[in-house]
Amino acid sequence: MEPLAERLAAQWRRAGADDVRVAADLTELADLVAAATGPVLVSGADLVAHTAVLKHLATSPVGPTVALVLTDPPAPGQATVREERGQVVEVDAADASGVFGGALRVGAADLPALAEAARRAADGGPRNAVDRLVADLAARGTLIFAQRVRLLVAHRVGDEAQRVAAEAAVAAVDEDRAELRLSVKERDDFFTTYFVSTWSPFVTKAAARIGIGPTGVTMVSVAFAVAAAVLFGAGGRPALVAGAVLLYLGFVLDCVDGQLARYTRHFSAWGGWLDTMADRFKEYVVYAGLGYGATHAGFRYGWALALAAMTLQTVRHMTDTWYGALHDEAARRPKVVSADAGGIGGKLNAASTRVQADTGSVSYWLKRTVVFPIGERWALIAIAAALFGPLVALVAVLVWGTLAFAYTGGLRTLRARWMRVPVMATVDAALHRDDGLLARTLPVARRPLLLAVFGALGAAGTLVWALLAVHGGGDLPVWVPVLALVLLLGAAQGSRASHDGSLDWLVPAALRAAEYLFAIAIGVAGRAPAWLIFGYVLVLTLHHYDLTARLEKRQSAPPLHAATLGWPARSVLLAIGLIAGYASIALATLAAYLLVVFVASVVLAWVVLPARARGGVRSPG
């Protein structure tokens, strides 16, 4: 197998590894790992694969530690794995879903565990060395993500005949063509699958040839969305049709940036963060254009509909993020037999798993479409705006979005009660609640979800009262926002309480709803311009999406997070502004302040601090 080891070493170099060593045994490997400061790639000498397979493993963005997983039947001495939600949750499981592919990338934080695993496995055993390593890492609770091989070829070989057959299978596949097909997500939504991904790979290939990077494509996509928003606001059939076309093309480019990153393997934390933030900014700018267009066309509450759509979508996204975190945490935990295994939660979970496995069926597409994903949202906006105008587009988004929220919220609540996983207890709850200093000075109260719901209901009631008062030509009684503020501060008291309830993953979404609705109520009661209220809430959404993007990418808090004050303090400042008769000034000042803090935080996080880490910025003296 020595020639194969040399060939693998050459492939690893072509895949981007800058220092390739062939360890004589696991003791030597442990010493090499102990001296390493960055990610380490480890593979056995029995792997025959496309170089692209190794490059995909080396550059995988799913997590710091990633294992190659194959569908081949396991040979003696090879480890089998069970996967859930892209994670290797068990090695040598009875219900294994794949076999370890003999190669893994280990992140810097997991290197001590890898070195210890190598020393423990050095005594030998009945299985291959690299399989002993991955089994030991999994037994230690190391979070290992799975890298599946699709379209390309990878096999572990045990003799010369198997090697010849594997090399023939590798040679039979056009590697570049397969990589271009792999740039398209394996499972996407209906509209994206059939109306975008059928031709977007050609754009991806062209962009790669002329040297445009994923970030450049993202910025062009933003420009298209902004132009579409302007055209929707201008009104008139030609402008609306042109806006719809630009919106569609902007969405195509939104898919292309990810495809280009996967095709060229140019991944970065900055690119992932920018893609998430750009998606939300584009969508909400389009809502603003539709709101302005509906108002300009004579509908009094165009901006109100745009605000409702933005608030609804943001709260939905908060539940999506935390439900995903809940599922990931549930996958990592040992399986236990729930008392509700035969109840409605367990049945829903089993039914969802069956539908997800039935790829391409009618039930599969219905399930993916009814939740109103981004492709369907943009398609609905484009078609409705072009044919019927901005007002119909906004109403359609609100109706479908509300139904989708009710559907997903109800089913997820039932499944979460069945899973009984306290996901909020695994993170910095105060950070993701966005509480700030004021919340930490308040007494501690239990039941954080109940308090957050009461706060949201109080804010919603204040908004309804403010709308009725303004519509009737009167003023909102001072005691109404004060009472709502008391309920909000009551919700803030849950900051330091234990978030170990099976439904406490809903707390961040409830707090976002409470803050946004209260801010809108203050603006309405203070007769602030509708565009100003929209702008203030838009700035809040950018701040909160920054937090969720960092949660999804497992990144630390923004550098200037403390300067954002926290949602309780922001709500208090707005209430003071209303009572003093300066609601518009309070909204404008706070929005400008938060925007400056957000931009400064972005510059610090993605420019200044990385430059210092690279030694590009030196402290004086």
Coordinates of C-alpha atoms in Angstrom, one line a residue:
M1 CA 0.0 0.0 0.0
E2 CA 3.0 2.3 0.1
P3 CA 2.5 3.7 -3.5
L4 CA -1.1 4.4 -2.5
A5 CA 0.1 6.4 0.5
E6 CA 2.4 8.4 -1.7
R7 CA -0.4 9.1 -4.1
L8 CA -2.7 10.2 -1.3
A9 CA 0.0 12.5 0.0
A10 CA 0.2 14.1 -3.4
Q11 CA -3.6 14.4 -3.6
W12 CA -3.7 16.1 -0.2
R13 CA -1.2 18.7 -1.4
R14 CA -3.3 19.4 -4.4
A15 CA -6.3 19.6 -2.1
G16 CA -4.6 22.5 -0.3
A17 CA -2.7 20.8 2.6
D18 CA 0.5 22.8 3.1
D19 CA 2.4 20.3 5.2
V20 CA 1.8 16.6 4.5
R21 CA 3.5 14.0 6.7
V22 CA 3.3 10.3 6.7
A23 CA 3.3 9.1 10.3
A24 CA 4.9 5.8 11.0
D25 CA 2.5 5.0 13.8
L26 CA -0.1 6.6 16.1
T27 CA 2.5 7.7 18.7
E28 CA 4.2 9.8 16.0
L29 CA 0.8 11.1 14.9
A30 CA 0.1 12.2 18.5
D31 CA 3.4 14.1 18.6
L32 CA 2.6 15.8 15.3
V33 CA -0.9 16.8 16.4
A34 CA 0.4 18.1 19.7
A35 CA 2.7 20.5 17.8
A36 CA 0.0 21.7 15.4
T37 CA -1.7 25.0 15.8
G38 CA -4.4 24.8 13.1
P39 CA -6.8 22.2 11.7
V40 CA -5.3 18.8 11.0
L41 CA -6.2 16.4 8.2
V42 CA -5.9 12.7 9.0
S43 CA -6.4 9.8 6.6
G44 CA -5.5 6.2 6.4
A45 CA -3.6 4.7 3.5
D46 CA -6.5 2.7 2.1
L47 CA -8.5 5.5 0.5
V48 CA -9.0 5.8 -3.3
A49 CA -10.9 9.0 -4.1
H50 CA -11.1 12.0 -6.4
T51 CA -8.9 14.9 -5.2
A52 CA -12.1 16.9 -5.1
V53 CA -13.4 14.6 -2.3
L54 CA -10.3 15.4 -0.2
K55 CA -10.6 19.1 -1.0
H56 CA -14.3 19.2 0.0
L57 CA -13.3 17.6 3.3
A58 CA -10.5 20.0 3.8
T59 CA -12.6 23.1 3.1
S60 CA -16.0 22.0 4.4
P61 CA -17.8 24.9 6.1
V62 CA -20.2 22.8 8.2
G63 CA -18.0 22.7 11.2
P64 CA -14.4 22.5 12.6
T65 CA -14.3 18.7 12.8
V66 CA -15.6 16.7 9.9
A67 CA -15.4 13.0 9.0
L68 CA -15.7 11.5 5.5
V69 CA -18.8 9.2 5.4
L70 CA -19.4 6.6 2.7
T71 CA -22.3 4.3 1.8
D72 CA -20.1 1.3 1.1
P73 CA -20.6 -1.9 3.1
P74 CA -18.2 -1.9 6.0
A75 CA -15.1 -4.1 5.8
P76 CA -13.6 -5.8 8.9
G77 CA -12.0 -3.2 11.1
Q78 CA -13.9 -0.3 9.6
A79 CA -16.0 1.9 11.8
T80 CA -19.7 2.5 11.0
V81 CA -21.5 5.7 11.9
R82 CA -25.0 7.0 12.6
E83 CA -25.8 10.5 11.4
E84 CA -28.5 12.9 12.3
R85 CA -28.8 16.4 10.8
G86 CA -25.4 16.2 9.3
Q87 CA -23.7 15.2 12.6
V88 CA -22.0 11.9 13.5
V89 CA -23.9 11.1 16.6
E90 CA -22.7 7.6 17.2
V91 CA -19.9 5.3 16.0
D92 CA -20.5 1.5 15.6
A93 CA -24.2 2.0 16.1
A94 CA -26.6 -0.9 15.5
D95 CA -28.6 1.4 13.1
A96 CA -25.6 2.8 11.3
S97 CA -26.4 5.0 8.3
G98 CA -22.9 4.8 6.7
V99 CA -19.3 3.8 7.1
F100 CA -16.4 6.0 8.1
G101 CA -14.4 6.9 5.0
G102 CA -11.0 6.8 6.6
A103 CA -10.4 10.5 6.5
L104 CA -11.3 13.4 8.8
R105 CA -10.4 17.1 9.4
V106 CA -10.0 18.0 13.1
G107 CA -10.5 21.6 14.2
A108 CA -7.9 23.4 16.3
A109 CA -10.1 23.3 19.4
D110 CA -10.3 19.5 19.1
L111 CA -6.6 18.8 18.6
P112 CA -5.9 18.0 22.3
A113 CA -8.7 15.3 22.1
L114 CA -7.2 14.0 18.9
A115 CA -3.7 13.7 20.4
E116 CA -5.0 11.9 23.4
A117 CA -7.1 9.6 21.2
A118 CA -4.0 8.8 19.1
R119 CA -2.0 7.9 22.3
R120 CA -4.8 5.8 23.6
A121 CA -5.2 4.0 20.3
A122 CA -1.5 3.4 19.8
D123 CA -1.7 0.2 21.8
G124 CA -3.4 -1.4 18.8
G125 CA -6.7 -3.3 18.4
P126 CA -8.7 -5.3 16.0
R127 CA -9.5 -2.3 13.7
N128 CA -7.7 0.2 11.5
A129 CA -5.8 3.0 13.3
V130 CA -7.8 5.8 11.8
D131 CA -11.1 4.1 12.7
R132 CA -9.9 3.8 16.3
L133 CA -9.2 7.5 16.2
V134 CA -12.7 8.5 15.1
A135 CA -14.3 6.0 17.5
D136 CA -12.4 7.5 20.4
L137 CA -13.2 11.1 19.4
A138 CA -16.9 10.3 19.2
A139 CA -16.8 8.5 22.6
R140 CA -15.3 11.7 24.1
G141 CA -18.3 13.7 22.9
T142 CA -16.4 15.6 20.2
L143 CA -18.9 17.3 17.8
I144 CA -18.1 15.6 14.5
F145 CA -19.9 16.6 11.3
A146 CA -20.4 14.3 8.4
Q147 CA -19.1 14.9 4.8
R148 CA -21.0 12.7 2.4
V149 CA -19.7 11.8 -1.0
R150 CA -22.1 12.5 -3.8
L151 CA -21.5 12.2 -7.6
L152 CA -17.8 11.8 -7.0
V153 CA -16.0 8.6 -6.0
A154 CA -14.4 7.5 -2.8
H155 CA -13.7 3.9 -1.6
R156 CA -11.6 2.2 1.0
V157 CA -9.7 -0.7 -0.5
G158 CA -8.3 -3.8 1.1
D159 CA -6.5 -5.5 -1.7
E160 CA -5.1 -4.8 -5.2
A161 CA -8.2 -5.9 -7.0
Q162 CA -10.4 -3.5 -5.0
R163 CA -7.8 -0.7 -5.7
V164 CA -7.9 -1.3 -9.4
A165 CA -11.7 -1.3 -9.4
A166 CA -11.8 1.9 -7.3
E167 CA -9.3 3.7 -9.6
A168 CA -11.4 2.7 -12.6
A169 CA -14.5 4.2 -11.0
V170 CA -12.6 7.4 -10.2
A171 CA -11.4 7.7 -13.8
A172 CA -14.9 7.2 -15.2
V173 CA -16.3 10.4 -13.6
D174 CA -15.7 13.9 -15.0
E175 CA -14.5 15.6 -11.8
D176 CA -15.1 19.2 -12.9
R177 CA -18.6 18.4 -14.2
A178 CA -19.5 16.6 -11.0
E179 CA -18.2 19.5 -8.9
L180 CA -20.4 22.0 -10.9
R181 CA -23.4 19.8 -10.2
L182 CA -22.4 19.5 -6.6
S183 CA -22.5 23.3 -6.3
V184 CA -26.3 23.1 -6.3
K185 CA -27.9 22.1 -3.0
E186 CA -28.9 18.5 -2.9
R187 CA -32.3 19.5 -1.3
D188 CA -33.8 22.8 -2.1
D189 CA -37.2 24.3 -2.3
F190 CA -39.6 23.8 -5.2
F191 CA -39.2 27.1 -7.0
T192 CA -35.5 27.2 -6.6
T193 CA -35.1 23.6 -7.8
Y194 CA -37.2 23.9 -11.0
F195 CA -36.9 27.6 -11.9
V196 CA -33.4 28.6 -10.7
S197 CA -31.1 25.6 -10.3
T198 CA -31.9 24.3 -13.8
W199 CA -29.8 27.1 -15.3
S200 CA -27.9 28.9 -12.5
P201 CA -24.9 26.5 -12.7
F202 CA -24.1 28.0 -16.1
V203 CA -23.9 31.4 -14.4
T204 CA -21.8 29.9 -11.7
K205 CA -19.3 28.5 -14.2
A206 CA -19.1 31.8 -16.1
A207 CA -18.5 33.7 -12.9
A208 CA -15.7 31.3 -11.9
R209 CA -14.1 31.7 -15.3
I210 CA -14.0 35.5 -15.2
G211 CA -12.8 35.6 -11.6
I212 CA -15.8 37.0 -9.8
G213 CA -16.0 35.9 -6.2
P214 CA -19.0 34.9 -4.1
T215 CA -18.9 38.3 -2.3
G216 CA -19.0 40.2 -5.6
V217 CA -22.0 38.2 -6.7
T218 CA -23.8 38.9 -3.4
M219 CA -23.3 42.6 -3.9
V220 CA -24.7 42.5 -7.4
S221 CA -27.7 40.6 -6.0
V222 CA -28.2 43.4 -3.4
A223 CA -28.1 46.0 -6.2
F224 CA -30.7 44.1 -8.2
A225 CA -33.0 43.9 -5.1
V226 CA -32.6 47.6 -4.3
A227 CA -33.4 48.5 -8.0
A228 CA -36.5 46.2 -7.8
A229 CA -37.6 48.0 -4.6
V230 CA -37.2 51.4 -6.3
L231 CA -39.3 50.2 -9.3
F232 CA -42.0 48.8 -7.0
G233 CA -42.1 52.1 -5.3
A234 CA -42.3 54.1 -8.5
G235 CA -45.4 52.1 -9.7
G236 CA -46.9 51.8 -13.1
R237 CA -47.1 48.6 -15.1
P238 CA -43.7 48.8 -16.9
A239 CA -41.9 49.6 -13.7
L240 CA -43.6 46.8 -11.8
V241 CA -42.8 44.2 -14.5
A242 CA -39.2 45.4 -14.6
G243 CA -39.0 45.3 -10.9
A244 CA -40.4 41.7 -10.9
V245 CA -37.7 40.6 -13.5
L246 CA -34.9 42.2 -11.5
L247 CA -36.2 40.6 -8.3
Y248 CA -36.1 37.2 -10.0
L249 CA -32.6 37.8 -11.4
G250 CA -31.5 39.0 -8.0
F251 CA -32.7 35.8 -6.4
V252 CA -30.9 33.8 -9.1
L253 CA -27.7 35.6 -8.1
D254 CA -28.5 35.0 -4.5
C255 CA -28.4 31.2 -5.3
V256 CA -25.3 31.7 -7.5
D257 CA -23.1 33.2 -4.7
G258 CA -23.5 30.0 -2.7
Q259 CA -23.0 27.8 -5.7
L260 CA -19.9 29.7 -6.6
A261 CA -18.5 29.3 -3.1
R262 CA -19.1 25.5 -3.2
Y263 CA -17.8 25.2 -6.8
T264 CA -14.6 27.2 -6.1
R265 CA -14.4 26.1 -2.4
H266 CA -13.9 29.7 -1.4
F267 CA -15.6 29.6 2.0
S268 CA -15.1 32.2 4.8
A269 CA -16.9 33.2 8.0
W270 CA -17.2 36.7 6.5
G271 CA -18.9 35.3 3.3
G272 CA -21.4 33.2 5.3
W273 CA -22.2 36.2 7.6
L274 CA -22.6 38.6 4.6
D275 CA -24.8 36.2 2.7
T276 CA -27.2 35.8 5.7
M277 CA -27.3 39.6 6.3
A278 CA -27.7 40.5 2.7
D279 CA -30.6 38.1 2.2
R280 CA -32.6 39.7 5.0
F281 CA -31.7 43.3 4.0
K282 CA -32.7 42.6 0.4
E283 CA -36.1 41.2 1.4
Y284 CA -36.9 44.0 3.7
V285 CA -35.8 46.7 1.3
V286 CA -38.2 45.2 -1.2
Y287 CA -41.0 45.3 1.5
A288 CA -40.2 49.0 1.9
G289 CA -40.5 49.5 -1.8
L290 CA -43.8 47.8 -1.9
G291 CA -45.0 49.7 1.2
Y292 CA -44.1 53.0 -0.5
G293 CA -45.6 51.9 -3.8
A294 CA -48.9 50.9 -2.1
T295 CA -49.1 54.2 -0.2
H296 CA -48.2 56.2 -3.3
A297 CA -51.0 54.4 -5.2
G298 CA -53.5 55.7 -2.6
F299 CA -53.7 53.0 0.1
R300 CA -53.3 54.7 3.4
Y301 CA -51.7 51.7 5.2
G302 CA -49.1 50.6 2.8
W303 CA -46.2 51.2 5.2
A304 CA -48.2 49.4 7.9
L305 CA -48.4 46.3 5.8
A306 CA -44.7 46.5 5.0
L307 CA -44.0 46.8 8.8
A308 CA -46.3 43.8 9.5
A309 CA -44.5 41.7 6.8
M310 CA -41.1 42.5 8.2
T311 CA -42.0 41.9 11.8
L312 CA -43.7 38.6 11.0
Q313 CA -40.9 37.4 8.9
T314 CA -38.2 38.3 11.5
V315 CA -40.1 36.5 14.3
R316 CA -40.5 33.5 12.0
H317 CA -36.8 33.5 11.3
M318 CA -36.1 33.6 15.0
T319 CA -38.2 30.5 15.6
D320 CA -36.5 28.8 12.6
T321 CA -33.1 29.5 14.0
W322 CA -33.8 28.2 17.5
Y323 CA -35.8 25.2 16.3
G324 CA -32.8 24.2 14.2
A325 CA -30.6 24.6 17.2
L326 CA -33.1 22.5 19.2
H327 CA -32.9 19.7 16.6
D328 CA -29.1 19.9 16.5
E329 CA -28.9 19.6 20.3
A330 CA -31.4 16.7 20.3
A331 CA -29.4 14.9 17.7
R332 CA -26.3 15.1 19.9
R333 CA -28.0 13.7 23.0
P334 CA -28.3 10.0 23.8
K335 CA -31.6 8.6 22.7
V336 CA -34.1 7.9 25.4
V337 CA -37.6 6.4 25.2
S338 CA -40.1 9.2 25.8
A339 CA -43.3 8.6 27.6
D340 CA -44.9 10.4 24.7
A341 CA -43.2 8.2 22.0
G342 CA -46.6 7.0 20.9
G343 CA -48.3 10.4 21.4
I344 CA -48.9 13.1 18.9
G345 CA -45.4 14.6 19.1
G346 CA -43.7 11.3 18.4
K347 CA -46.1 10.5 15.6
L348 CA -45.5 13.9 14.0
N349 CA -41.7 13.4 14.3
A350 CA -42.0 10.0 12.6
A351 CA -44.3 11.4 9.9
S352 CA -41.9 14.3 9.2
T353 CA -39.0 11.9 8.9
R354 CA -40.9 9.7 6.4
V355 CA -41.8 12.7 4.2
Q356 CA -38.3 14.1 4.2
A357 CA -37.0 10.7 3.1
D358 CA -39.5 10.5 0.2
T359 CA -37.6 13.0 -1.9
G360 CA -39.5 14.3 -5.0
S361 CA -42.9 13.0 -3.9
V362 CA -46.0 15.3 -3.8
S363 CA -46.0 15.2 0.0
Y364 CA -42.3 16.1 0.1
W365 CA -42.8 19.2 -2.1
L366 CA -46.0 20.2 -0.3
K367 CA -44.1 20.1 3.0
R368 CA -41.3 22.2 1.7
T369 CA -43.6 24.7 -0.1
V370 CA -46.2 25.3 2.6
V371 CA -43.6 26.7 5.0
F372 CA -43.2 29.7 2.5
P373 CA -39.4 29.6 2.0
I374 CA -37.5 32.4 0.5
G375 CA -37.8 31.2 -3.2
E376 CA -41.5 31.0 -2.9
R377 CA -41.7 34.4 -1.2
W378 CA -39.7 36.1 -3.9
A379 CA -41.7 34.4 -6.6
L380 CA -45.0 35.4 -5.1
I381 CA -43.8 39.0 -4.7
A382 CA -42.6 39.2 -8.2
I383 CA -45.7 37.7 -9.8
A384 CA -48.2 39.5 -7.6
A385 CA -46.5 42.9 -8.0
A386 CA -46.2 42.6 -11.7
L387 CA -49.8 41.5 -12.3
F388 CA -51.7 43.2 -9.5
G389 CA -49.5 45.8 -7.8
P390 CA -47.6 46.4 -4.5
L391 CA -50.7 46.2 -2.3
V392 CA -51.7 42.7 -3.5
A393 CA -48.1 41.6 -3.2
L394 CA -47.9 42.7 0.5
V395 CA -51.3 41.2 1.4
A396 CA -50.3 37.9 -0.3
V397 CA -47.0 37.8 1.6
L398 CA -48.8 38.5 4.9
V399 CA -51.6 35.9 4.4
W400 CA -49.3 33.1 3.3
G401 CA -46.7 34.0 5.9
T402 CA -49.3 34.0 8.7
L403 CA -50.6 30.6 7.6
A404 CA -47.1 29.2 7.3
F405 CA -46.2 30.5 10.8
A406 CA -49.3 29.0 12.3
Y407 CA -48.5 25.6 10.6
T408 CA -44.9 25.5 11.5
G409 CA -45.3 27.0 15.0
G410 CA -48.0 24.5 16.0
L411 CA -46.2 21.4 14.7
R412 CA -42.9 22.5 16.1
T413 CA -44.3 23.1 19.5
L414 CA -45.8 19.7 19.6
R415 CA -42.5 18.0 18.4
A416 CA -40.5 20.2 20.8
R417 CA -42.6 19.0 23.8
W418 CA -41.9 15.4 22.6
M419 CA -38.2 16.0 22.3
R420 CA -37.9 17.8 25.7
V421 CA -34.5 19.4 24.9
P422 CA -33.6 22.6 26.8
V423 CA -31.6 24.2 24.0
M424 CA -31.5 27.7 25.5
A425 CA -29.7 26.2 28.5
T426 CA -26.7 25.3 26.2
V427 CA -25.9 28.9 25.1
D428 CA -25.5 32.4 26.6
A429 CA -29.2 33.0 27.0
A430 CA -28.7 36.7 28.0
L431 CA -26.8 37.3 24.8
H432 CA -29.4 35.8 22.5
R433 CA -32.3 37.3 24.4
D434 CA -30.4 40.6 23.8
D435 CA -31.2 41.8 27.4
G436 CA -28.4 44.3 28.1
L437 CA -27.4 45.8 31.4
L438 CA -30.8 46.9 32.6
A439 CA -32.2 43.4 32.7
R440 CA -29.3 42.3 34.9
T441 CA -30.2 44.9 37.5
L442 CA -33.8 43.6 37.8
P443 CA -35.0 40.9 40.2
V444 CA -35.0 37.4 38.8
A445 CA -38.3 35.8 37.9
R446 CA -39.0 32.3 36.7
R447 CA -40.9 31.1 33.7
P448 CA -39.1 33.2 31.0
L449 CA -41.3 32.1 28.2
L450 CA -44.6 33.0 30.0
L451 CA -43.1 36.5 30.9
A452 CA -42.0 37.0 27.3
V453 CA -45.4 36.1 25.9
F454 CA -47.1 38.5 28.4
G455 CA -44.7 41.3 27.3
A456 CA -45.5 40.6 23.6
L457 CA -49.3 40.6 24.4
G458 CA -48.9 43.9 26.3
A459 CA -47.0 45.5 23.3
A460 CA -49.6 44.2 20.9
G461 CA -52.5 45.6 23.0
T462 CA -50.7 49.0 23.2
L463 CA -50.3 49.0 19.4
V464 CA -54.0 48.3 18.8
W465 CA -55.0 51.0 21.3
A466 CA -52.7 53.5 19.6
L467 CA -54.1 52.7 16.2
L468 CA -57.7 53.2 17.4
A469 CA -56.7 56.4 19.2
V470 CA -55.0 57.9 16.2
H471 CA -57.7 56.8 13.9
G472 CA -60.3 58.6 16.1
G473 CA -58.2 61.7 16.3
G474 CA -57.3 61.4 19.9
D475 CA -54.2 60.6 22.0
L476 CA -53.0 57.4 23.6
P477 CA -53.5 57.6 27.4
V478 CA -50.1 57.8 29.1
W479 CA -50.9 54.9 31.4
V480 CA -51.2 52.5 28.4
P481 CA -47.6 52.5 27.3
V482 CA -46.5 52.6 30.9
L483 CA -48.4 49.5 31.7
A484 CA -47.0 47.8 28.6
L485 CA -43.5 48.9 29.6
V486 CA -44.1 47.3 33.0
L487 CA -45.0 44.0 31.3
L488 CA -41.9 44.3 29.1
L489 CA -39.6 44.8 32.2
G490 CA -41.3 41.8 33.7
A491 CA -40.2 39.8 30.7
A492 CA -36.7 41.2 31.2
Q493 CA -36.7 39.7 34.7
G494 CA -36.5 36.3 33.1
S495 CA -33.0 37.1 31.8
R496 CA -31.1 35.2 34.6
A497 CA -33.7 32.5 35.1
S498 CA -33.1 29.0 34.0
H499 CA -34.2 28.5 30.4
D500 CA -34.5 24.7 30.6
G501 CA -38.1 24.3 29.5
S502 CA -38.9 22.3 26.4
L503 CA -40.5 25.4 24.8
D504 CA -38.0 28.0 26.0
W505 CA -36.5 28.0 22.5
L506 CA -39.5 30.3 21.7
V507 CA -38.2 33.0 24.1
P508 CA -36.0 35.0 21.6
A509 CA -38.8 35.1 19.1
A510 CA -41.4 36.3 21.7
L511 CA -39.0 39.0 22.9
R512 CA -38.4 40.2 19.3
A513 CA -42.1 40.4 18.8
A514 CA -42.5 42.3 22.1
E515 CA -39.8 44.9 21.3
Y516 CA -40.9 45.5 17.6
L517 CA -44.6 45.8 18.5
F518 CA -43.9 48.2 21.3
A519 CA -41.6 50.4 19.1
I520 CA -44.3 50.5 16.4
A521 CA -46.9 51.4 19.0
I522 CA -44.7 54.3 20.3
G523 CA -44.3 55.5 16.7
V524 CA -48.0 55.3 16.0
A525 CA -49.0 57.0 19.3
G526 CA -46.4 59.7 18.7
R527 CA -47.5 60.2 15.1
A528 CA -44.1 59.5 13.7
P529 CA -43.7 59.1 9.9
A530 CA -44.4 55.6 8.9
W531 CA -41.1 55.3 7.0
L532 CA -39.2 56.3 10.2
I533 CA -40.9 53.6 12.2
F534 CA -40.0 51.1 9.4
G535 CA -36.4 52.3 9.4
Y536 CA -36.1 51.9 13.1
V537 CA -37.4 48.3 13.1
L538 CA -35.2 47.6 10.1
V539 CA -32.1 48.6 12.1
L540 CA -33.3 46.4 15.0
T541 CA -33.7 43.4 12.6
L542 CA -30.1 43.9 11.4
H543 CA -28.8 43.8 14.9
H544 CA -30.8 40.7 15.7
Y545 CA -30.0 38.8 12.5
D546 CA -26.3 39.5 13.4
L547 CA -26.9 37.5 16.6
T548 CA -28.6 34.6 14.9
A549 CA -26.0 34.5 12.1
R550 CA -23.3 34.2 14.7
L551 CA -25.3 31.5 16.5
E552 CA -25.6 29.5 13.3
K553 CA -21.9 29.9 12.5
R554 CA -20.9 29.2 16.1
Q555 CA -19.2 32.6 16.4
S556 CA -18.7 34.8 19.5
A557 CA -20.8 37.9 20.3
P558 CA -20.4 41.1 18.2
P559 CA -17.5 43.3 19.5
L560 CA -19.8 46.2 20.5
H561 CA -22.8 44.2 21.6
A562 CA -22.9 45.9 25.0
A563 CA -23.3 49.3 23.3
T564 CA -26.6 48.3 21.8
L565 CA -28.1 48.8 25.2
G566 CA -30.4 45.7 25.2
W567 CA -34.1 45.6 24.3
P568 CA -35.4 46.7 27.7
A569 CA -33.3 49.9 27.8
R570 CA -34.2 50.7 24.2
S571 CA -37.9 50.3 25.1
V572 CA -37.6 52.5 28.1
L573 CA -35.9 55.3 26.0
L574 CA -38.7 55.1 23.5
A575 CA -41.4 55.3 26.2
I576 CA -39.7 58.3 27.7
G577 CA -39.6 60.0 24.3
L578 CA -43.3 59.4 23.8
I579 CA -44.2 60.8 27.2
A580 CA -42.0 63.8 26.6
G581 CA -43.7 64.4 23.3
Y582 CA -40.6 63.6 21.1
A583 CA -41.4 60.1 19.8
S584 CA -40.1 60.9 16.3
I585 CA -36.9 62.3 17.6
A586 CA -36.4 59.3 20.0
L587 CA -36.9 56.9 17.1
A588 CA -34.6 58.7 14.7
T589 CA -31.9 59.3 17.3
L590 CA -31.9 55.7 18.6
A591 CA -32.1 54.3 15.0
A592 CA -29.1 56.4 13.9
Y593 CA -27.1 55.4 17.1
L594 CA -27.8 51.7 16.6
L595 CA -26.9 51.8 12.9
V596 CA -23.6 53.5 13.8
V597 CA -22.9 50.9 16.4
F598 CA -23.8 48.1 14.0
V599 CA -21.5 49.4 11.3
A600 CA -18.7 50.0 13.7
S601 CA -19.1 46.5 15.1
V602 CA -19.0 45.0 11.6
V603 CA -15.8 46.9 10.8
L604 CA -14.2 45.7 14.1
A605 CA -15.3 42.1 13.7
W606 CA -14.4 41.6 10.1
V607 CA -11.6 44.1 9.4
V608 CA -9.8 45.4 12.4
L609 CA -9.7 42.3 14.7
P610 CA -8.8 39.9 11.9
A611 CA -6.0 42.2 10.8
R612 CA -4.6 42.3 14.3
A613 CA -4.8 38.5 14.5
R614 CA -2.7 38.3 11.4
G615 CA -0.2 40.8 12.7
G616 CA -1.3 43.4 10.3
V617 CA -2.2 45.9 13.0
R618 CA 0.3 46.5 15.8
S619 CA -0.3 48.3 19.1
P620 CA 1.9 51.4 19.6
G621 CA 5.0 51.0 21.7

